[in-house]
């Protein structure tokens, strides 16, 4: 088995994965949502402290399997440095204690493998990655080369939900609660928010202008009721999804995707899922979605990505295993 550790942001997670049978043996995560909620976002020092407490608790649960572990995989980029360091330190200690090799996993590659938790990867593949830290469209060819077709130049899709939630005092993270309020809107045409970069030919995402447009609406209202919140959430979610779809439609017009996957925490958004499903139907692309419980950060996807590296013998020495807040080239 591979033992995998994920601690790149505010979720501490450990997984055990059966290398040969592509099967998840154990998976658990301890989320820090409640602790960060009142701050409206992740507080790095608090996240680091909570990882220090949660990771050993999770490790304790997998102790009975220690004899069967063949490698330790860990997220080493991208993410919050103070969070990554906790998982990487634990992975290094475990690799020494169990005398097994180390595998460094890129968090974004992990999200892509969330589509294939119990199967081999299907190529070629287009991917929309929407999370709290990233928004990008990728094309993965048969030879596993990864090309970035579009990415955000400022905020990410998920982050914009978090910021809107903060403005509306809805806590953190904002994705699910904004989606829930949007569904309750009684006046769907009340607020007209701009769809970012509409008509602009650049294949690029940008959410900061939309976020500011929401800010102006909120400030204009002063006090706001639940009905106001619902109408704002509806207008915002629609504009944010319309922006994703506008660029995605252009990409689909230019390329043919046999398979198209949507990954990352924000891929749980039902409005987005349904619009992408329609787009895939129109273009004859097979839509791949991760199970809802594995969209957000988790160690299962890190284990799955680590399994590919294990089979290729792509191990890393203790000295070379460094953390990085930024992503290097995504290798599948
Ligand atoms: O992948 P993830 O767990 O962490 C990062 O790698 O960033 O993604 C978390 C992000 C948060 O910004 C959260 O608000 C967003 O995913 N999210 C959603 C939804 N559920 C989670 N965004 C929009 N709609 C949702 N239903
Ligand atoms: Zn993530």
Coordinates of C-alpha atoms and ligand atoms in Angstrom, one line a residue:
X1 CA 0.0 0.0 0.0
X2 CA 0.9 3.6 -0.3
X3 CA 0.3 5.9 2.7
X4 CA -0.5 9.4 1.6
X5 CA -0.6 12.7 3.4
X6 CA -2.3 15.9 2.4
X7 CA -1.9 19.1 4.3
X8 CA -1.6 21.8 1.6
X9 CA -4.2 24.2 3.0
X10 CA -6.8 23.7 5.7
X11 CA -7.6 20.0 5.6
X12 CA -5.4 17.4 7.3
X13 CA -5.9 14.0 5.5
X14 CA -4.4 10.6 5.4
X15 CA -5.1 7.7 3.0
X16 CA -4.0 4.1 2.4
X17 CA -4.2 2.9 -1.1
X18 CA -3.8 -0.6 -2.6
X19 CA -1.3 -0.2 -5.4
X20 CA -2.1 -3.3 -7.3
X21 CA -5.9 -3.3 -7.1
X22 CA -6.4 0.5 -7.3
X23 CA -8.5 0.5 -4.2
X24 CA -8.8 2.9 -1.3
X25 CA -8.3 1.0 1.9
X26 CA -8.5 3.9 4.4
X27 CA -9.3 7.6 4.1
X28 CA -10.0 10.2 6.6
X29 CA -9.8 14.0 6.8
X30 CA -10.0 16.5 9.6
X31 CA -11.4 19.8 8.3
X32 CA -10.6 23.1 9.9
X33 CA -13.6 24.9 8.4
X34 CA -15.1 25.7 11.8
X35 CA -11.9 27.2 13.2
X36 CA -11.3 29.5 10.1
X37 CA -15.0 30.4 9.6
X38 CA -15.2 33.5 11.8
X39 CA -12.1 34.9 10.0
X40 CA -13.8 34.6 6.6
X41 CA -10.7 32.8 5.2
X42 CA -7.8 30.5 6.1
X43 CA -5.5 31.9 8.8
X44 CA -2.1 30.3 8.0
X45 CA -0.7 30.1 11.5
X46 CA -3.9 28.6 12.8
X47 CA -3.9 26.1 10.0
X48 CA -0.3 25.1 10.8
X49 CA -1.1 24.6 14.4
X50 CA -4.2 22.5 13.7
X51 CA -2.3 20.3 11.3
X52 CA 0.2 19.6 14.0
X53 CA -2.6 18.3 16.2
X54 CA -4.7 16.5 13.5
X55 CA -2.0 14.6 11.5
X56 CA -0.7 12.5 14.4
X57 CA -4.3 11.6 15.3
X58 CA -4.9 10.3 11.8
X59 CA -1.6 8.5 11.7
X60 CA -2.5 6.7 14.9
X61 CA -5.5 5.2 13.1
X62 CA -3.3 3.6 10.3
X63 CA -0.7 2.2 12.6
X64 CA -2.1 -1.4 12.2
X65 CA -1.2 -1.2 8.5
X66 CA 2.4 0.0 8.9
X67 CA 3.8 -3.4 7.9
X68 CA 2.1 -3.3 4.5
X69 CA 3.3 0.2 3.5
X70 CA 5.6 0.3 0.5
X71 CA 6.0 4.1 0.0
X72 CA 4.9 7.4 1.6
X73 CA 3.4 10.0 -0.7
X74 CA 2.9 13.6 0.3
X75 CA 1.7 16.9 -1.2
X76 CA 4.7 19.2 -1.5
X77 CA 3.3 21.9 -3.8
X78 CA 1.4 24.1 -4.3
X79 CA -0.1 25.4 -1.1
X80 CA 0.4 27.3 2.1
X81 CA 4.1 26.8 3.1
X82 CA 3.3 26.6 6.8
X83 CA 0.7 23.9 6.1
X84 CA 2.7 21.9 3.6
X85 CA 5.6 21.7 5.9
X86 CA 3.7 19.7 8.5
X87 CA 2.7 16.9 6.1
X88 CA 6.2 16.8 4.5
X89 CA 7.9 16.6 7.9
X90 CA 5.6 13.7 8.9
X91 CA 6.2 11.9 5.6
X92 CA 10.0 12.2 6.0
X93 CA 9.9 10.8 9.5
X94 CA 7.7 7.9 8.4
X95 CA 9.8 7.1 5.5
X96 CA 12.8 6.7 7.9
X97 CA 10.8 4.8 10.5
X98 CA 9.2 2.4 8.0
X99 CA 12.3 2.3 5.7
X100 CA 10.2 3.0 2.5
X101 CA 10.7 5.5 -0.3
X102 CA 9.2 9.0 -0.5
X103 CA 7.0 10.3 -3.3
X104 CA 6.4 14.0 -3.9
X105 CA 2.9 14.7 -5.2
X106 CA 1.8 18.0 -6.9
X107 CA -1.6 18.9 -5.4
X108 CA -3.1 19.8 -8.8
X109 CA -2.0 16.4 -10.3
X110 CA -3.8 14.9 -7.2
X111 CA -7.0 16.7 -8.1
X112 CA -6.8 15.3 -11.7
X113 CA -6.4 11.8 -10.3
X114 CA -9.5 12.3 -8.1
X115 CA -11.3 11.4 -11.4
X116 CA -9.6 8.0 -11.4
X117 CA -9.7 6.9 -7.8
X118 CA -10.4 3.3 -8.6
X119 CA -9.5 3.0 -12.3
X120 CA -6.6 3.7 -14.7
X121 CA -6.5 7.2 -16.2
X122 CA -8.5 7.8 -19.5
X123 CA -6.6 9.8 -22.1
X124 CA -6.8 12.1 -23.9
X125 CA -8.5 14.3 -21.4
X126 CA -9.6 17.9 -21.0
X127 CA -9.8 19.2 -17.4
X128 CA -11.4 22.1 -15.7
X129 CA -9.7 22.6 -12.3
X130 CA -11.7 24.9 -10.1
X131 CA -10.6 25.2 -6.4
X132 CA -10.0 27.8 -3.8
X133 CA -6.5 28.4 -5.1
X134 CA -6.7 27.6 -8.8
X135 CA -8.9 28.0 -11.9
X136 CA -7.5 26.5 -15.1
X137 CA -8.4 24.5 -18.2
X138 CA -5.9 21.8 -19.1
X139 CA -5.4 19.5 -22.0
X140 CA -3.7 16.1 -21.3
X141 CA -2.6 14.3 -24.4
X142 CA -2.1 10.5 -24.9
X143 CA 1.6 10.9 -24.1
X144 CA 0.5 12.5 -20.7
X145 CA 1.9 15.9 -21.6
X146 CA -0.1 18.6 -20.0
X147 CA -0.9 21.9 -21.7
X148 CA -2.5 24.9 -19.9
X149 CA -5.2 26.3 -22.2
X150 CA -6.5 29.0 -19.8
X151 CA -6.0 30.2 -16.2
X152 CA -7.0 33.0 -13.9
X153 CA -5.1 36.2 -13.8
X154 CA -6.3 37.1 -10.3
X155 CA -8.7 35.3 -7.9
X156 CA -9.9 31.8 -8.4
X157 CA -13.5 30.6 -9.0
X158 CA -13.8 29.1 -5.5
X159 CA -12.0 32.0 -3.8
X160 CA -14.5 34.4 -5.3
X161 CA -17.3 32.4 -3.6
X162 CA -15.4 32.6 -0.3
X163 CA -15.0 36.4 -0.7
X164 CA -18.6 37.0 -1.5
X165 CA -19.6 34.8 1.5
X166 CA -17.3 36.9 3.7
X167 CA -19.0 40.2 2.5
X168 CA -22.4 38.6 3.3
X169 CA -21.3 37.3 6.7
X170 CA -21.8 33.7 5.6
X171 CA -18.5 32.3 7.1
X172 CA -15.9 30.2 5.4
X173 CA -15.7 28.4 3.1
X174 CA -18.3 30.1 0.9
X175 CA -19.0 27.8 -2.0
X176 CA -21.7 25.5 -0.5
X177 CA -23.5 28.3 1.4
X178 CA -23.5 30.7 -1.5
X179 CA -24.9 27.9 -3.7
X180 CA -27.6 27.2 -1.1
X181 CA -28.7 30.8 -0.8
X182 CA -28.7 31.2 -4.6
X183 CA -31.3 28.4 -4.8
X184 CA -33.6 30.4 -2.5
X185 CA -33.6 33.5 -4.6
X186 CA -37.1 34.8 -5.2
X187 CA -36.1 37.7 -7.5
X188 CA -33.7 36.2 -9.9
X189 CA -33.6 39.3 -12.2
X190 CA -33.0 41.8 -9.3
X191 CA -29.2 42.3 -9.7
X192 CA -27.4 42.4 -13.0
X193 CA -23.7 41.7 -12.4
X194 CA -21.1 41.9 -15.2
X195 CA -19.8 38.7 -16.7
X196 CA -16.0 39.2 -16.6
X197 CA -14.1 39.5 -19.9
X198 CA -17.3 38.9 -22.0
X199 CA -16.6 39.4 -25.7
X200 CA -12.8 39.5 -24.9
X201 CA -11.0 36.9 -27.1
X202 CA -8.3 36.2 -24.5
X203 CA -8.6 32.7 -23.0
X204 CA -8.2 33.9 -19.5
X205 CA -10.2 34.0 -16.3
X206 CA -10.6 36.9 -13.9
X207 CA -12.9 37.1 -10.9
X208 CA -11.7 40.3 -9.1
X209 CA -14.0 42.6 -11.1
X210 CA -17.0 40.5 -10.4
X211 CA -16.1 40.4 -6.7
X212 CA -15.9 44.2 -6.6
X213 CA -19.3 44.5 -8.4
X214 CA -20.8 42.4 -5.6
X215 CA -19.1 44.6 -3.0
X216 CA -20.7 47.7 -4.5
X217 CA -24.2 46.0 -4.4
X218 CA -23.6 45.0 -0.7
X219 CA -22.4 48.4 0.3
X220 CA -25.3 50.0 -1.6
X221 CA -27.8 48.0 0.5
X222 CA -26.3 48.8 3.9
X223 CA -28.3 46.3 5.9
X224 CA -29.4 43.1 4.2
X225 CA -32.0 40.5 4.8
X226 CA -31.9 36.8 3.9
X227 CA -33.9 37.5 0.8
X228 CA -31.3 40.1 -0.3
X229 CA -28.5 37.6 0.4
X230 CA -30.3 35.0 -1.7
X231 CA -30.7 37.4 -4.6
X232 CA -27.1 38.5 -4.5
X233 CA -25.8 35.0 -4.3
X234 CA -28.0 34.0 -7.3
X235 CA -26.7 36.9 -9.4
X236 CA -23.1 36.3 -8.4
X237 CA -23.2 32.5 -8.9
X238 CA -24.7 32.9 -12.3
X239 CA -22.1 35.5 -13.5
X240 CA -19.2 33.4 -12.1
X241 CA -20.5 30.3 -13.9
X242 CA -21.3 32.2 -17.1
X243 CA -17.7 33.4 -17.1
X244 CA -16.3 29.9 -16.8
X245 CA -18.7 28.7 -19.5
X246 CA -18.0 31.6 -21.9
X247 CA -14.3 30.7 -22.1
X248 CA -15.0 27.0 -22.0
X249 CA -17.3 27.2 -25.0
X250 CA -14.6 29.0 -27.0
X251 CA -12.2 26.2 -26.0
X252 CA -14.7 23.5 -27.0
X253 CA -15.2 25.2 -30.3
X254 CA -11.5 25.0 -31.1
X255 CA -10.7 21.5 -29.8
X256 CA -12.3 18.1 -29.5
X257 CA -12.2 16.4 -26.1
X258 CA -13.0 12.7 -26.1
X259 CA -13.1 13.0 -22.3
X260 CA -13.6 16.1 -20.1
X261 CA -13.2 16.1 -16.4
X262 CA -14.1 18.7 -13.8
X263 CA -12.1 18.7 -10.6
X264 CA -11.3 20.7 -7.4
X265 CA -13.4 21.7 -4.4
X266 CA -15.5 24.1 -6.5
X267 CA -16.4 21.3 -9.0
X268 CA -19.0 20.5 -6.4
X269 CA -21.0 23.5 -7.7
X270 CA -24.2 22.0 -9.2
X271 CA -25.0 25.0 -11.5
X272 CA -21.5 24.6 -13.1
X273 CA -21.8 20.8 -13.3
X274 CA -25.1 21.0 -15.1
X275 CA -23.9 23.6 -17.6
X276 CA -20.7 21.6 -18.4
X277 CA -22.8 18.5 -18.8
X278 CA -24.9 20.2 -21.4
X279 CA -21.7 21.5 -23.2
X280 CA -20.1 18.0 -23.2
X281 CA -23.4 16.5 -24.6
X282 CA -23.4 19.0 -27.4
X283 CA -19.8 18.2 -28.3
X284 CA -19.9 14.5 -27.8
X285 CA -17.4 14.6 -24.9
X286 CA -17.6 12.1 -22.1
X287 CA -18.0 14.0 -18.8
X288 CA -15.9 12.7 -15.9
X289 CA -16.7 13.9 -12.4
X290 CA -15.0 13.0 -9.1
X291 CA -17.4 11.7 -6.4
X292 CA -18.7 14.8 -4.5
X293 CA -16.9 13.7 -1.3
X294 CA -13.5 13.7 -3.1
X295 CA -13.9 17.1 -4.9
X296 CA -12.4 19.0 -2.1
X297 CA -8.8 18.4 -0.8
X298 CA -8.2 14.8 0.3
X299 CA -5.4 12.4 0.7
X300 CA -7.1 9.7 -1.4
X301 CA -6.3 11.7 -4.6
X302 CA -2.7 12.2 -3.4
X303 CA -2.4 8.4 -2.9
X304 CA -3.8 7.7 -6.3
X305 CA -1.4 10.2 -8.0
X306 CA 1.4 8.8 -5.9
X307 CA 0.6 5.3 -7.1
X308 CA 1.5 6.3 -10.7
X309 CA 4.9 7.6 -9.5
X310 CA 5.4 4.5 -7.5
X311 CA 5.0 2.3 -10.6
X312 CA 7.5 4.5 -12.5
X313 CA 9.9 4.4 -9.6
X314 CA 9.8 8.1 -9.3
X315 CA 11.0 8.5 -5.7
X316 CA 12.6 11.5 -4.1
X317 CA 15.4 11.8 -1.5
X318 CA 14.8 13.5 1.8
X319 CA 17.2 16.2 0.8
X320 CA 15.4 16.9 -2.5
X321 CA 11.9 16.8 -1.0
X322 CA 11.2 20.6 -0.6
X323 CA 7.9 22.4 -0.3
X324 CA 6.8 25.2 -2.7
X325 CA 3.9 27.6 -2.4
X326 CA 3.7 27.6 -6.3
X327 CA 3.2 24.8 -8.7
X328 CA 6.0 23.6 -10.9
X329 CA 5.0 21.8 -14.2
X330 CA 2.1 19.5 -13.7
X331 CA 3.3 15.9 -14.5
X332 CA 0.7 13.1 -14.8
Ligands
LIG1 O1 -9.9 22.0 -3.7 P1 -10.3 22.7 -2.5 O2 -10.8 21.9 -1.3 O3 -9.1 23.5 -1.9 C1 -8.1 24.1 -2.8 O4 -7.3 23.4 -3.3 O5 -8.2 25.3 -2.9 O6 -11.4 23.8 -2.9 C2 -12.0 24.6 -1.9 C3 -12.8 25.7 -2.6 C4 -13.3 26.7 -1.7 O7 -13.0 28.0 -2.2 C5 -14.8 26.5 -1.6 O8 -15.6 27.7 -1.4 C6 -15.0 26.0 -3.0 O9 -14.0 25.1 -3.2 N1 -16.3 25.3 -3.1 C7 -17.3 25.7 -3.9 C8 -18.4 24.8 -3.7 N2 -18.0 23.9 -2.8 C9 -16.7 24.2 -2.4 N3 -17.4 26.7 -4.8 C10 -18.6 26.9 -5.5 N4 -19.6 26.1 -5.3 C11 -19.6 25.0 -4.5 N5 -20.7 24.2 -4.3
LIG2 ZN1 -7.2 21.6 -3.7

